[in-house]
Tab-separated table of C-alpha atoms in Angstrom:
chain	number	residue	atom	x	y	z
Y	1	UNK	CA	0.000	0.000	0.000
Y	2	UNK	CA	1.442	3.348	-1.089
Y	3	UNK	CA	1.337	6.044	1.568
Y	4	UNK	CA	-0.132	9.318	0.362
Y	5	UNK	CA	2.401	12.097	0.784
Y	6	UNK	CA	1.588	15.408	2.427
Y	7	UNK	CA	1.187	18.440	0.177
Y	8	UNK	CA	4.129	20.392	1.586
Y	9	UNK	CA	6.366	17.335	1.154
Y	10	UNK	CA	5.307	17.219	-2.502
Y	11	UNK	CA	6.164	20.909	-2.780
Y	12	UNK	CA	9.627	20.272	-1.351
Y	13	UNK	CA	10.178	17.343	-3.725
Y	14	UNK	CA	9.239	19.440	-6.738
Y	15	UNK	CA	11.429	22.354	-5.646
Y	16	UNK	CA	14.411	20.034	-5.280
Y	17	UNK	CA	13.642	18.378	-8.607
Y	18	UNK	CA	13.705	21.852	-10.198
Y	19	UNK	CA	17.065	22.517	-8.476
Y	20	UNK	CA	15.878	25.592	-6.568
Y	21	UNK	CA	17.965	26.796	-3.624
Y	22	UNK	CA	17.248	25.821	-0.033
Y	23	UNK	CA	16.318	29.425	0.805
Y	24	UNK	CA	13.738	29.411	-2.011
Y	25	UNK	CA	12.396	26.119	-0.680
Y	26	UNK	CA	11.891	27.568	2.796
Y	27	UNK	CA	10.296	30.737	1.402
Y	28	UNK	CA	7.853	28.928	-0.904
Y	29	UNK	CA	6.827	26.426	1.768
Y	30	UNK	CA	6.223	29.309	4.191
Y	31	UNK	CA	3.905	31.228	1.833
Y	32	UNK	CA	2.004	28.139	0.741
Y	33	UNK	CA	1.451	27.184	4.386
Y	34	UNK	CA	0.243	30.705	5.247
Y	35	UNK	CA	-2.111	30.654	2.248
Y	36	UNK	CA	-3.671	27.391	3.432
Y	37	UNK	CA	-4.002	28.616	7.019
Y	38	UNK	CA	-5.611	31.876	5.847
Y	39	UNK	CA	-8.331	29.834	4.176
Y	40	UNK	CA	-8.961	27.686	7.264
Y	41	UNK	CA	-6.784	24.771	6.094
Y	42	UNK	CA	-8.756	24.248	2.936
Y	43	UNK	CA	-6.863	22.189	0.359
Y	44	UNK	CA	-5.508	24.365	-2.496
Y	45	UNK	CA	-7.021	22.069	-5.136
Y	46	UNK	CA	-10.426	23.199	-3.838
Y	47	UNK	CA	-9.453	26.849	-4.236
Y	48	UNK	CA	-8.659	28.948	-7.280
Y	49	UNK	CA	-8.550	32.531	-8.597
Y	50	UNK	CA	-10.803	34.130	-5.971
Y	51	UNK	CA	-8.944	32.651	-2.995
Y	52	UNK	CA	-5.546	33.663	-4.376
Y	53	UNK	CA	-6.770	37.224	-4.964
Y	54	UNK	CA	-8.205	37.398	-1.444
Y	55	UNK	CA	-4.923	36.277	0.097
Y	56	UNK	CA	-2.722	38.598	-1.958
Y	57	UNK	CA	-5.044	41.534	-1.240
Y	58	UNK	CA	-4.877	40.737	2.469
Y	59	UNK	CA	-1.066	40.860	2.312
Y	60	UNK	CA	-1.197	44.337	0.750
Y	61	UNK	CA	-3.992	45.912	2.804
Y	62	UNK	CA	-3.841	44.277	6.225
Y	63	UNK	CA	-0.254	43.078	6.506
Y	64	UNK	CA	1.072	46.024	4.457
Y	65	UNK	CA	3.900	43.980	2.992
Y	66	UNK	CA	6.291	45.361	0.407
Y	67	UNK	CA	5.737	44.749	-3.328
Y	68	UNK	CA	8.714	42.370	-3.314
Y	69	UNK	CA	7.223	40.309	-0.502
Y	70	UNK	CA	3.820	40.162	-2.163
Y	71	UNK	CA	5.398	39.072	-5.459
Y	72	UNK	CA	7.330	36.424	-3.569
Y	73	UNK	CA	4.104	35.011	-2.112
Y	74	UNK	CA	2.455	35.164	-5.548
Y	75	UNK	CA	5.350	33.245	-7.115
Y	76	UNK	CA	5.055	30.574	-4.434
Y	77	UNK	CA	1.336	30.106	-5.153
Y	78	UNK	CA	1.897	29.991	-8.908
Y	79	UNK	CA	4.527	27.308	-8.335
Y	80	UNK	CA	2.117	25.345	-6.162
Y	81	UNK	CA	-0.688	25.309	-8.718
Y	82	UNK	CA	1.366	24.923	-11.871
Y	83	UNK	CA	4.224	22.651	-10.813
Y	84	UNK	CA	2.737	20.628	-7.948
Y	85	UNK	CA	-1.020	20.469	-8.615
Y	86	UNK	CA	-0.761	20.635	-12.403
Y	87	UNK	CA	-3.332	23.419	-12.710
Y	88	UNK	CA	-3.130	25.845	-15.635
Y	89	UNK	CA	-3.379	29.279	-14.004
Y	90	UNK	CA	-2.633	31.272	-17.175
Y	91	UNK	CA	-6.352	31.767	-17.840
Y	92	UNK	CA	-7.204	33.006	-14.361
Y	93	UNK	CA	-6.019	36.602	-14.882
Y	94	UNK	CA	-5.483	37.174	-11.180
Y	95	UNK	CA	-6.316	40.762	-10.149
Y	96	UNK	CA	-5.349	41.329	-6.543
Y	97	UNK	CA	-4.794	44.695	-4.913
Y	98	UNK	CA	-1.075	45.178	-5.352
Y	99	UNK	CA	1.216	46.516	-2.668
Y	100	UNK	CA	2.337	50.035	-3.488
Y	101	UNK	CA	5.657	49.948	-5.255
Y	102	UNK	CA	8.273	52.575	-4.709
Y	103	UNK	CA	11.296	52.912	-6.909
Y	104	UNK	CA	14.365	53.510	-4.817
Y	105	UNK	CA	17.654	54.811	-6.086
Y	106	UNK	CA	20.361	52.450	-4.758
Y	107	UNK	CA	22.583	53.749	-1.997
Y	108	UNK	CA	26.239	53.548	-3.033
Y	109	UNK	CA	29.557	54.053	-1.317
Y	110	UNK	CA	32.412	56.255	-2.440
Y	111	UNK	CA	35.709	54.507	-3.169
Y	112	UNK	CA	37.044	55.883	0.110
Y	113	UNK	CA	34.063	54.497	2.053
Y	114	UNK	CA	34.502	51.073	0.451
Y	115	UNK	CA	38.158	51.040	1.482
Y	116	UNK	CA	37.343	52.134	5.035
Y	117	UNK	CA	34.947	49.198	5.457
Y	118	UNK	CA	37.395	46.737	3.915
Y	119	UNK	CA	40.104	47.923	6.290
Y	120	UNK	CA	37.867	47.431	9.338
Y	121	UNK	CA	36.117	44.158	8.553
Y	122	UNK	CA	37.311	40.955	10.189
Y	123	UNK	CA	40.246	39.503	8.231
Y	124	UNK	CA	38.574	36.156	7.602
Y	125	UNK	CA	35.678	37.870	5.806
Y	126	UNK	CA	37.490	40.709	4.067
Y	127	UNK	CA	38.357	38.736	0.922
Y	128	UNK	CA	34.682	37.867	0.330
Y	129	UNK	CA	33.773	41.552	0.456
Y	130	UNK	CA	36.731	42.432	-1.773
Y	131	UNK	CA	35.326	39.965	-4.333
Y	132	UNK	CA	31.805	41.380	-4.084
Y	133	UNK	CA	33.069	44.887	-4.772
Y	134	UNK	CA	35.886	43.988	-7.140
Y	135	UNK	CA	33.710	41.731	-9.318
Y	136	UNK	CA	30.214	43.161	-8.701
Y	137	UNK	CA	28.973	39.897	-7.204
Y	138	UNK	CA	25.810	39.200	-5.285
Y	139	UNK	CA	26.506	37.753	-1.845
Y	140	UNK	CA	25.167	34.363	-2.942
Y	141	UNK	CA	27.454	34.352	-5.983
Y	142	UNK	CA	30.526	35.100	-3.869
Y	143	UNK	CA	29.699	32.543	-1.185
Y	144	UNK	CA	28.852	29.776	-3.660
Y	145	UNK	CA	32.156	30.146	-5.469
Y	146	UNK	CA	34.317	27.013	-5.752
Y	147	UNK	CA	38.078	26.753	-6.219
Y	148	UNK	CA	37.558	25.780	-9.854
Y	149	UNK	CA	35.710	29.058	-10.540
Y	150	UNK	CA	38.872	31.168	-10.367
Y	151	UNK	CA	40.895	31.015	-13.581
Y	152	UNK	CA	44.295	32.438	-12.651
Y	153	UNK	CA	45.717	31.718	-16.111
Y	154	UNK	CA	43.188	33.810	-18.024
Y	155	UNK	CA	42.422	36.169	-15.098
Y	156	UNK	CA	38.705	35.371	-15.076
Y	157	UNK	CA	36.092	34.617	-12.472
Y	158	UNK	CA	33.294	32.279	-13.523
Y	159	UNK	CA	29.784	32.716	-12.120
Y	160	UNK	CA	27.716	29.643	-12.869
Y	161	UNK	CA	23.926	29.508	-12.948
Y	162	UNK	CA	23.444	32.825	-11.164
Y	163	UNK	CA	20.116	34.497	-10.344
Y	164	UNK	CA	19.329	35.183	-13.993
Y	165	UNK	CA	20.156	31.537	-14.849
Y	166	UNK	CA	22.798	32.856	-17.226
Y	167	UNK	CA	26.445	31.953	-16.687
Y	168	UNK	CA	28.952	34.769	-17.065
Y	169	UNK	CA	32.575	35.729	-16.490
Y	170	UNK	CA	34.053	38.854	-14.960
Y	171	UNK	CA	37.672	40.075	-14.889
Y	172	UNK	CA	39.752	38.856	-11.968
Y	173	UNK	CA	40.996	41.920	-10.023
Y	174	UNK	CA	44.778	41.788	-10.220
Y	175	UNK	CA	45.091	43.307	-6.743
Y	176	UNK	CA	43.331	40.234	-5.340
Y	177	UNK	CA	45.284	37.593	-7.242
Y	178	UNK	CA	47.884	36.950	-4.562
Y	179	UNK	CA	45.298	36.905	-1.770
Y	180	UNK	CA	43.144	34.467	-3.730
Y	181	UNK	CA	46.090	32.153	-4.365
Y	182	UNK	CA	46.740	32.149	-0.610
Y	183	UNK	CA	43.060	31.410	0.037
Y	184	UNK	CA	43.196	28.449	-2.341
Y	185	UNK	CA	46.143	27.067	-0.348
Y	186	UNK	CA	44.178	27.497	2.890
Y	187	UNK	CA	41.191	25.605	1.481
Y	188	UNK	CA	43.391	22.824	0.097
Y	189	UNK	CA	45.012	22.316	3.504
Y	190	UNK	CA	41.643	22.395	5.268
Y	191	UNK	CA	40.164	19.906	2.795
Y	192	UNK	CA	43.065	17.520	3.338
Y	193	UNK	CA	42.428	17.630	7.092
Y	194	UNK	CA	38.711	17.002	6.566
Y	195	UNK	CA	39.435	13.933	4.460
Y	196	UNK	CA	41.763	12.585	7.140
Y	197	UNK	CA	38.991	13.092	9.713
Y	198	UNK	CA	36.418	11.188	7.681
Y	199	UNK	CA	34.684	14.191	6.122
Y	200	UNK	CA	35.633	16.164	3.009
Y	201	UNK	CA	32.466	15.908	0.926
Y	202	UNK	CA	30.787	19.070	-0.330
Y	203	UNK	CA	27.365	19.838	-1.755
Y	204	UNK	CA	27.330	19.351	-5.524
Y	205	UNK	CA	24.540	21.025	-7.532
Y	206	UNK	CA	21.928	19.185	-9.567
Y	207	UNK	CA	22.498	15.523	-10.437
Y	208	UNK	CA	26.283	15.843	-10.728
Y	209	UNK	CA	26.754	14.117	-7.387
Y	210	UNK	CA	25.107	10.972	-8.761
Y	211	UNK	CA	26.720	11.177	-12.175
Y	212	UNK	CA	30.181	11.953	-10.785
Y	213	UNK	CA	30.181	10.536	-7.220
Y	214	UNK	CA	33.883	11.335	-6.673
Y	215	UNK	CA	33.340	15.041	-7.356
Y	216	UNK	CA	31.982	15.561	-3.831
Y	217	UNK	CA	35.415	15.012	-2.350
Y	218	UNK	CA	37.501	16.614	-5.101
Y	219	UNK	CA	39.505	19.650	-4.032
Y	220	UNK	CA	38.434	21.813	-6.983
Y	221	UNK	CA	34.773	21.554	-5.920
Y	222	UNK	CA	35.394	22.856	-2.404
Y	223	UNK	CA	33.977	26.258	-1.494
Y	224	UNK	CA	36.432	29.147	-1.801
Y	225	UNK	CA	35.092	30.637	1.444
Y	226	UNK	CA	34.321	27.669	3.738
Y	227	UNK	CA	32.832	27.714	7.214
Y	228	UNK	CA	35.064	27.222	10.227
Y	229	UNK	CA	33.188	24.119	11.328
Y	230	UNK	CA	31.569	21.059	9.797
Y	231	UNK	CA	27.770	21.435	9.680
Y	232	UNK	CA	24.761	19.244	8.889
Y	233	UNK	CA	23.176	19.645	5.460
Y	234	UNK	CA	19.488	20.587	6.117
Y	235	UNK	CA	18.325	18.478	3.164
Y	236	UNK	CA	20.512	15.370	3.110
Y	237	UNK	CA	21.443	15.524	6.843
Y	238	UNK	CA	25.005	14.725	5.806
Y	239	UNK	CA	27.824	16.365	7.754
Y	240	UNK	CA	29.809	18.631	5.453
Y	241	UNK	CA	31.837	21.826	5.357
Y	242	UNK	CA	29.552	24.406	3.774
Y	243	UNK	CA	30.385	27.964	2.762
Y	244	UNK	CA	30.338	30.945	5.138
Y	245	UNK	CA	26.816	31.621	6.375
Y	246	UNK	CA	25.194	34.709	4.760
Y	247	UNK	CA	24.011	36.046	8.132
Y	248	UNK	CA	27.518	35.789	9.550
Y	249	UNK	CA	28.948	37.755	6.637
Y	250	UNK	CA	26.143	40.334	6.804
Y	251	UNK	CA	26.717	40.842	10.513
Y	252	UNK	CA	30.450	41.407	10.012
Y	253	UNK	CA	29.782	43.954	7.260
Y	254	UNK	CA	27.442	45.837	9.570
Y	255	UNK	CA	29.997	45.828	12.400
Y	256	UNK	CA	32.679	47.224	10.060
Y	257	UNK	CA	30.336	50.016	8.913
Y	258	UNK	CA	29.647	50.957	12.546
Y	259	UNK	CA	33.372	51.064	13.293
Y	260	UNK	CA	33.926	53.771	10.686
Y	261	UNK	CA	30.785	55.682	11.755
Y	262	UNK	CA	29.183	55.320	8.352
Y	263	UNK	CA	25.623	56.636	8.509
Y	264	UNK	CA	24.554	54.972	5.257
Y	265	UNK	CA	22.553	51.739	5.342
Y	266	UNK	CA	25.299	49.268	4.488
Y	267	UNK	CA	24.300	45.790	3.312
Y	268	UNK	CA	26.131	43.202	1.243
Y	269	UNK	CA	24.395	44.424	-1.930
Y	270	UNK	CA	25.768	47.949	-1.566
Y	271	UNK	CA	29.135	46.725	-2.859
Y	272	UNK	CA	27.532	45.481	-6.085
Y	273	UNK	CA	25.745	48.830	-6.474
Y	274	UNK	CA	29.018	50.658	-5.844
Y	275	UNK	CA	30.871	48.480	-8.375
Y	276	UNK	CA	28.384	49.340	-11.138
Y	277	UNK	CA	28.287	53.042	-10.265
Y	278	UNK	CA	32.061	53.399	-10.144
Y	279	UNK	CA	32.405	51.638	-13.516
Y	280	UNK	CA	29.843	54.012	-15.008
Y	281	UNK	CA	31.688	57.005	-13.573
Y	282	UNK	CA	34.906	55.661	-15.120
Y	283	UNK	CA	33.294	55.709	-18.569
Y	284	UNK	CA	32.431	52.019	-19.007
Y	285	UNK	CA	29.417	51.695	-21.298
Y	286	UNK	CA	26.049	50.542	-19.964
Y	287	UNK	CA	25.860	47.363	-22.086
Y	288	UNK	CA	29.194	46.142	-20.754
Y	289	UNK	CA	28.080	46.791	-17.175
Y	290	UNK	CA	24.850	44.915	-17.888
Y	291	UNK	CA	26.838	41.863	-18.989
Y	292	UNK	CA	29.190	42.085	-16.008
Y	293	UNK	CA	26.259	42.232	-13.583
Y	294	UNK	CA	24.326	39.496	-15.382
Y	295	UNK	CA	21.164	41.574	-15.816
Y	296	UNK	CA	18.613	40.197	-18.273
Y	297	UNK	CA	17.534	43.664	-19.351
Y	298	UNK	CA	19.511	46.866	-19.792
Y	299	UNK	CA	16.602	48.697	-18.141
Y	300	UNK	CA	17.633	47.106	-14.846
Y	301	UNK	CA	21.172	48.417	-15.281
Y	302	UNK	CA	19.937	51.911	-16.180
Y	303	UNK	CA	19.113	52.593	-12.524
Y	304	UNK	CA	22.817	53.379	-12.091
Y	305	UNK	CA	22.593	56.221	-14.587
Y	306	UNK	CA	20.116	57.813	-12.178
Y	307	UNK	CA	22.569	57.276	-9.323
Y	308	UNK	CA	25.321	59.085	-11.237
Y	309	UNK	CA	22.854	61.806	-12.234
Y	310	UNK	CA	21.993	62.402	-8.574
Y	311	UNK	CA	25.705	62.586	-7.763
Y	312	UNK	CA	26.177	65.215	-10.462
Y	313	UNK	CA	23.368	67.284	-8.926
Y	314	UNK	CA	25.431	67.508	-5.749
Y	315	UNK	CA	27.961	69.572	-7.707
Y	316	UNK	CA	25.362	72.263	-8.375
Y	317	UNK	CA	25.613	75.385	-6.227
Y	318	UNK	CA	22.950	76.327	-3.703
Y	319	UNK	CA	21.645	79.940	-3.773
Y	320	UNK	CA	23.057	80.270	-0.240
Y	321	UNK	CA	26.523	79.827	-1.710
Y	322	UNK	CA	26.216	82.484	-4.435
């Protein structure tokens, strides 16, 4: 007799089959669970357009969530119906009250402010931040980097299967080359110790672990920025050395910003914004910056032209200074 699986377990299975990240899995499961609870635990297959609109409207009006959060919940529900329940939602034309969207100009750092943070961040995390600024990487892209992703011969950094699902390369900052070579040596030594202690395997994306079972313990697949300790994989429950935790890195960035009394809101993404803005100020064309950042559309990259425009306004003279 085949045991009928719970809905949320089916959701998790489908997410893993589609190779989505663990953070996406947790987010989607959360919103689907909240959607079901909002409708008094009614099964989603018994609900449709009206119930989805009611829930999304409630998020905007009662919970007052941001547009990004509401879109996140919407994406989770679309995934549930389309991928898990096999329901064609394209004909539903869902019309919920949308959360009010505000377009923010990204906050960026000056070159001096970037350097001040880099000089005050904990040494073990400084190279990650150097890479985020020097290559315009998202935090996830920097943390998921493997030893094999640094091409010292051709001075390139490879970013595989990033947010836009489009692989790309960026120039390897020459000022970081020596530090990166040292980091590779550190990881190689650490990996050797792990193997001697009965560990040494690392998470391998997609089905590569099954197709190439030895790759899990190969040095080139080890994370460039590993954690200090062995941890338990939340999916497989296997004990491995994962990469530095995003919250740990974010906390260290915040501490460094406080040390230099920086009153700007400093997050990991500010280094990517600063990278793009500084390239634009240096005369690099917008299309090239788009490719370096991995944006699907040049319209996304154009936000940095507004940033530079606002900076230029600061050079205008106030009537008080006439």
